[in-house]
PDB file of C-alpha atoms in Angstrom:
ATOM      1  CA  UNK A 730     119.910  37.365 127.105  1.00 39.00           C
ATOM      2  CA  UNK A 731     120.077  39.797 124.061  1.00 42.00           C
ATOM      3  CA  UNK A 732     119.398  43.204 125.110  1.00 41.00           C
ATOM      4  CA  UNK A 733     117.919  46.074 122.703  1.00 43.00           C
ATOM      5  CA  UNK A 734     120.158  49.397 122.746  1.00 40.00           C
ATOM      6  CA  UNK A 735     117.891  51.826 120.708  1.00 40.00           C
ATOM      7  CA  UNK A 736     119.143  54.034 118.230  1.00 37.00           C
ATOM      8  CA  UNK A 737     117.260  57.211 116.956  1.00 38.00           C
ATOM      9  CA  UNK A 738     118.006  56.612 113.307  1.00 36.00           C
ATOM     10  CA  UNK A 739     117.513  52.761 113.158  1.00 37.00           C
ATOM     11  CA  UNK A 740     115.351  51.736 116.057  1.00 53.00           C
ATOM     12  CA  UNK A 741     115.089  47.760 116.018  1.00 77.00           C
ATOM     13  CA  UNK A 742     112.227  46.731 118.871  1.00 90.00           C
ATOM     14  CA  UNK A 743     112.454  43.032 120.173  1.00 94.00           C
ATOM     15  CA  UNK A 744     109.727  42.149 122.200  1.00 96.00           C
ATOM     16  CA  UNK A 745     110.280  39.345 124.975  1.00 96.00           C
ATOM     17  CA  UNK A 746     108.691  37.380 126.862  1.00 97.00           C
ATOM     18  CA  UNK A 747     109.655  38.738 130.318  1.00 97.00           C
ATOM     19  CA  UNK A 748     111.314  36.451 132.917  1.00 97.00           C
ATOM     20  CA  UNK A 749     112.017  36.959 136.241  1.00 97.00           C
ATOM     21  CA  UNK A 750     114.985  38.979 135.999  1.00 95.00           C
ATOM     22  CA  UNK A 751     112.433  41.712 134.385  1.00 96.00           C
ATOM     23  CA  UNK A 752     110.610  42.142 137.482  1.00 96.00           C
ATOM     24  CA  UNK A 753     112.823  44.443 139.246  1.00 96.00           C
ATOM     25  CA  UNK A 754     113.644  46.489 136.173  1.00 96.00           C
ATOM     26  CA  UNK A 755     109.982  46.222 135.289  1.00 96.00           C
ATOM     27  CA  UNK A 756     109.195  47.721 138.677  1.00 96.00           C
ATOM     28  CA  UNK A 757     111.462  50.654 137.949  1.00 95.00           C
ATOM     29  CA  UNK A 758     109.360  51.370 134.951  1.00 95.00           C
ATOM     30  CA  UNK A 759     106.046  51.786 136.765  1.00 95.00           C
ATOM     31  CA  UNK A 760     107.863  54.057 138.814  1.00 94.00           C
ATOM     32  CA  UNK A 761     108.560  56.104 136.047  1.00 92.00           C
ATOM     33  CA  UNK A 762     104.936  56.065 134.960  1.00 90.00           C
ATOM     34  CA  UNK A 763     103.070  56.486 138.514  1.00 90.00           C
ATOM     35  CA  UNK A 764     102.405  59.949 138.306  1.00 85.00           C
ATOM     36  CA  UNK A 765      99.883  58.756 135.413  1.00 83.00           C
ATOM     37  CA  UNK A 766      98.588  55.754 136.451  1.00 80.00           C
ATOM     38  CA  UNK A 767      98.824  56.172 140.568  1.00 81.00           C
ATOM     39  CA  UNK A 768     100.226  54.104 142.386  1.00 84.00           C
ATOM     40  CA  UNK A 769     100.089  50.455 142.029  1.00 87.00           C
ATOM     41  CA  UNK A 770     100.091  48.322 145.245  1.00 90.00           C
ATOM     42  CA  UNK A 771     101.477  44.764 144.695  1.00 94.00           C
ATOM     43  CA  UNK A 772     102.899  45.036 140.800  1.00 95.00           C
ATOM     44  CA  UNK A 773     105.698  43.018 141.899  1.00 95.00           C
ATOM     45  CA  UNK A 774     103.310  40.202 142.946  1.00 96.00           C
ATOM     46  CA  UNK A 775     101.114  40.630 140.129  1.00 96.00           C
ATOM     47  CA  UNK A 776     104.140  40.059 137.728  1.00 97.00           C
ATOM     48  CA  UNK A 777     105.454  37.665 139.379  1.00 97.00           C
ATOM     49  CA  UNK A 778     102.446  35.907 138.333  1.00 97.00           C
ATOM     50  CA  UNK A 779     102.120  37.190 134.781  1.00 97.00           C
ATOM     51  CA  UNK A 780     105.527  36.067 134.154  1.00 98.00           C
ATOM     52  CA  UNK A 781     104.822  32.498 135.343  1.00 97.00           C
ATOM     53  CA  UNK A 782     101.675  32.712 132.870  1.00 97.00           C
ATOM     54  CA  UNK A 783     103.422  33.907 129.908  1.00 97.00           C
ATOM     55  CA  UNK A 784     101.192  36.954 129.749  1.00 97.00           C
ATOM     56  CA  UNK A 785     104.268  39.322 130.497  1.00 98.00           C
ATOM     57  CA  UNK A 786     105.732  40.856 127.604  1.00 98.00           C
ATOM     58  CA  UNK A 787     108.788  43.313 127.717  1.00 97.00           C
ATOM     59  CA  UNK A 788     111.373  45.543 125.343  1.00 97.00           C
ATOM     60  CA  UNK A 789     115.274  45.383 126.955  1.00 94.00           C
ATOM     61  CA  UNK A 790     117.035  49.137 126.497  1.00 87.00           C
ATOM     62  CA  UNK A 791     119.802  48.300 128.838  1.00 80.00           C
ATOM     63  CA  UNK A 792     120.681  45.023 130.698  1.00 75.00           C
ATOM     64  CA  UNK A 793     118.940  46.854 133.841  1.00 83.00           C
ATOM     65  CA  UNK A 794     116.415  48.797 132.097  1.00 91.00           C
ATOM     66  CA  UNK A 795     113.680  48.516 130.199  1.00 96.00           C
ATOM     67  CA  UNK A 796     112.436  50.575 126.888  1.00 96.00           C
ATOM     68  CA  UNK A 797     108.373  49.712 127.421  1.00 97.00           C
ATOM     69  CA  UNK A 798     106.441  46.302 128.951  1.00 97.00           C
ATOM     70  CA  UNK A 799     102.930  45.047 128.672  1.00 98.00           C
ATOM     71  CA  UNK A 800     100.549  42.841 130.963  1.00 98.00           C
ATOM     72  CA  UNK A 801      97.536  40.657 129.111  1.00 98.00           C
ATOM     73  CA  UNK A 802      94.877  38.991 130.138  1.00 96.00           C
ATOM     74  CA  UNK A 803      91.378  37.590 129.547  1.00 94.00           C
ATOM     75  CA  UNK A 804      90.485  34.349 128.011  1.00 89.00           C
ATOM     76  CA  UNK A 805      87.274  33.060 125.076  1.00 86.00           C
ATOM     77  CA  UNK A 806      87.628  35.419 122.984  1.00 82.00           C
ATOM     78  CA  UNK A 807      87.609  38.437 124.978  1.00 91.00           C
ATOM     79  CA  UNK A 808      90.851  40.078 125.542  1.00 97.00           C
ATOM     80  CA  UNK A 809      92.824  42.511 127.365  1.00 97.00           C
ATOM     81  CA  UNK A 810      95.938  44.279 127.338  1.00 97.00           C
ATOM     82  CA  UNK A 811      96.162  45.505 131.047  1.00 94.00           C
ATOM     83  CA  UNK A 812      98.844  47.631 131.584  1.00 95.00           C
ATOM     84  CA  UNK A 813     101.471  49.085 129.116  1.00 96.00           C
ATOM     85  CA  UNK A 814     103.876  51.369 129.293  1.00 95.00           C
ATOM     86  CA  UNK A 815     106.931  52.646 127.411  1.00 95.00           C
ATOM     87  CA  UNK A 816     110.268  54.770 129.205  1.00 94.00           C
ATOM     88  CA  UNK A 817     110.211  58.223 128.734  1.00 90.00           C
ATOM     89  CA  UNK A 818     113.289  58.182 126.973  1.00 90.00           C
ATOM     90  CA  UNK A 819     112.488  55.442 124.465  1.00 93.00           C
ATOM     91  CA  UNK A 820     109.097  57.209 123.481  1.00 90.00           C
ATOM     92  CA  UNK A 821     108.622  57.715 119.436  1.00 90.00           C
ATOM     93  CA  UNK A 822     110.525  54.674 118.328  1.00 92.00           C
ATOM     94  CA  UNK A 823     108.223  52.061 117.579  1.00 94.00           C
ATOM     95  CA  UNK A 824     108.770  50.526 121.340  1.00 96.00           C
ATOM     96  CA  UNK A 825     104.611  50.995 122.324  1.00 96.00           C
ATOM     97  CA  UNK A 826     103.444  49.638 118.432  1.00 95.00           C
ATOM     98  CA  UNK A 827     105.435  46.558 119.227  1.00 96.00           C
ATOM     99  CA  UNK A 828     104.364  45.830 122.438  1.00 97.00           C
ATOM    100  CA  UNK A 829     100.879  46.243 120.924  1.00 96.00           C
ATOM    101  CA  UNK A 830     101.477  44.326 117.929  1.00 94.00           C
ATOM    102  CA  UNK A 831     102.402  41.372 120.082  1.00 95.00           C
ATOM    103  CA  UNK A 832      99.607  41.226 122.027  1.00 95.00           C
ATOM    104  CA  UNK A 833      97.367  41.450 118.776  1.00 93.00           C
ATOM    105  CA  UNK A 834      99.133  38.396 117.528  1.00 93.00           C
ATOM    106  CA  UNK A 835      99.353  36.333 120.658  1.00 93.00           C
ATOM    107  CA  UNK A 836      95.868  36.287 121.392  1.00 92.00           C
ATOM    108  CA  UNK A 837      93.772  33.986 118.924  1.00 91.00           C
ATOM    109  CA  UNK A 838      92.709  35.136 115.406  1.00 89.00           C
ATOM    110  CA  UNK A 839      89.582  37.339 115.119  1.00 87.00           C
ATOM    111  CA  UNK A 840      88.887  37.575 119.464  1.00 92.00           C
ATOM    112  CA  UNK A 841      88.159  41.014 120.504  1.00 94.00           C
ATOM    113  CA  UNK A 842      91.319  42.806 122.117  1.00 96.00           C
ATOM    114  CA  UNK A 843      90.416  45.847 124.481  1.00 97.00           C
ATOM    115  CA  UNK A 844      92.243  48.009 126.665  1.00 96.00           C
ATOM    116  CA  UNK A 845      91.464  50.971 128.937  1.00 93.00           C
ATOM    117  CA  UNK A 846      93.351  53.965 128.531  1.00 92.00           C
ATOM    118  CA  UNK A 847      92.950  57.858 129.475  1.00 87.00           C
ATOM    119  CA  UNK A 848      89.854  59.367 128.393  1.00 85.00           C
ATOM    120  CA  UNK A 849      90.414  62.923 126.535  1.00 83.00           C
ATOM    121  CA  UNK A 850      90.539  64.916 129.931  1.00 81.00           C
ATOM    122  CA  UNK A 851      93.336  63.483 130.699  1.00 79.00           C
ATOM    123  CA  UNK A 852      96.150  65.766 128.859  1.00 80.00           C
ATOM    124  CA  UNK A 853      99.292  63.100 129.175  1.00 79.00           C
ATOM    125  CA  UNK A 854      97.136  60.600 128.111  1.00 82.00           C
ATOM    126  CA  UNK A 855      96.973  61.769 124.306  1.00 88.00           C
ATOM    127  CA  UNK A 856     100.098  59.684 123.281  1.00 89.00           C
ATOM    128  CA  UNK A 857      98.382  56.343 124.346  1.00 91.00           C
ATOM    129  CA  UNK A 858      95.176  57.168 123.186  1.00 92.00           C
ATOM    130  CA  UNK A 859      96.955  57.564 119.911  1.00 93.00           C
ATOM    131  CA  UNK A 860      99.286  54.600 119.919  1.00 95.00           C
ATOM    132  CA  UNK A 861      95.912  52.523 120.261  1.00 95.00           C
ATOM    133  CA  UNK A 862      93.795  54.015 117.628  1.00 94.00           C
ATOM    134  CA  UNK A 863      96.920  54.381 115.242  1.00 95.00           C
ATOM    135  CA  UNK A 864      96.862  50.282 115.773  1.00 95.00           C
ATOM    136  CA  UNK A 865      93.566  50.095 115.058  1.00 95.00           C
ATOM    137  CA  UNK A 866      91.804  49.826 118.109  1.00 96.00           C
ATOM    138  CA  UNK A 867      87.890  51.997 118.273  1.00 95.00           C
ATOM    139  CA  UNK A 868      86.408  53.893 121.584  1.00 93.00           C
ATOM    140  CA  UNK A 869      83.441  51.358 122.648  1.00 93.00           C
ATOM    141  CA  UNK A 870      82.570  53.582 125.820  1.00 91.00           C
ATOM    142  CA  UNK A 871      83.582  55.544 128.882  1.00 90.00           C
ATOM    143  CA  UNK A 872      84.431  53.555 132.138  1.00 89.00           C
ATOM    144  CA  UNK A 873      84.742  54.826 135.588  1.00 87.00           C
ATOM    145  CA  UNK A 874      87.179  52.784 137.751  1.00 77.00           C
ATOM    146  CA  UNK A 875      88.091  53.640 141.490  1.00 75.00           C
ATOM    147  CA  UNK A 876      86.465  57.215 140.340  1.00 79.00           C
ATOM    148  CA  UNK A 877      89.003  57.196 137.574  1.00 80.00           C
ATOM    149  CA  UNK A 878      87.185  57.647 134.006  1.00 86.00           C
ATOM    150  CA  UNK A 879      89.198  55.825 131.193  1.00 89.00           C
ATOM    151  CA  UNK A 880      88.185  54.695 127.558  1.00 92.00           C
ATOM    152  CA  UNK A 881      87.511  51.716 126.554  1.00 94.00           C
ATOM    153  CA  UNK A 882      89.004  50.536 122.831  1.00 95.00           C
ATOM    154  CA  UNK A 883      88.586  47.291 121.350  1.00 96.00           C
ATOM    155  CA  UNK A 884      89.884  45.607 117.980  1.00 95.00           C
ATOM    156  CA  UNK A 885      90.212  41.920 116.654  1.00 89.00           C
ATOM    157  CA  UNK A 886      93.120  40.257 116.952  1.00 87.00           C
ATOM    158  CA  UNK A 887      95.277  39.778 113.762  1.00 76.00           C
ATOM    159  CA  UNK A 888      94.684  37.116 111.529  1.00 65.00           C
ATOM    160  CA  UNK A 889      97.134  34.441 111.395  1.00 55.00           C
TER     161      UNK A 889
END
């Protein structure tokens, strides 16, 4: 397995399909992101089962840890990227644009892509909010999940 070791001056982001061997690293990850998304009962299941779909993608920083890693779903032309998130310490190199990029270009050309991120209350939510619209992605409306508000951005997928 080739693994990504970043560089500030010359990043160079590989994105993966994750395997197995991701999971555990993967889980370390959320960990690192809880405190913004909560807590997240039965991830390890739940990518156990992405994985085996091929709807796991993931960036490799070291061979234990990972720079960022993203969860799609959806299906006819209506499509979601569920969870993404990128290390702390790999922020600002290109590791979240990737991840997005993929998705955009592994779903089929012209279906709508949307994803639910932090609405504008939500102060450490700025840097996604930007990643998304800086790909290209629009606010279609507020959501309230689990008495969680988020915002709701959609896009079509690249062209081929």
């Amino acid at each position: 397995m080739e693994y990504l070791y970043l560089m500030v001056a010359t990043p160079r982001v590989k994105v993966v399909p994750a395997e197995v061997d991701d999971i555990l690293p993967w889980l370390t990850l959320a960990g690192e992101v809880e405190h913004l998304f909560g807590p997240m009962p039965g991830l390890d299941a739940i990518l156990a089962q992405k994985v085996a779909q091929k709807r796991a993608y993931c960036v490799h920083h070291l061979p234990d840890r990972l720079a960022g890693a993203m969860l799609l779903g959806g299906a006819e032309g209506q499509y979601w990227i569920r969870w993404l998130a990128v290390s702390l310490d790999c922020r600002n190199l290109g590791v979240g644009t990737a991840l997005v990029e993929t998705a955009l270009k592994t779903f089929p050309s012209g279906s709508m892509v949307y994803v639910d991120t932090f609405a504008d209350d939500t102060k450490d939510g700025k840097a996604a909010r930007g990643l998304y619209v800086a790909c290209g992605f629009t606010p279609v409306s507020l959501v309230c999940d689990g008495g969680i508000e988020r915002l709701r951005l959609c896009r079509k997928a690249l062209l081929a």
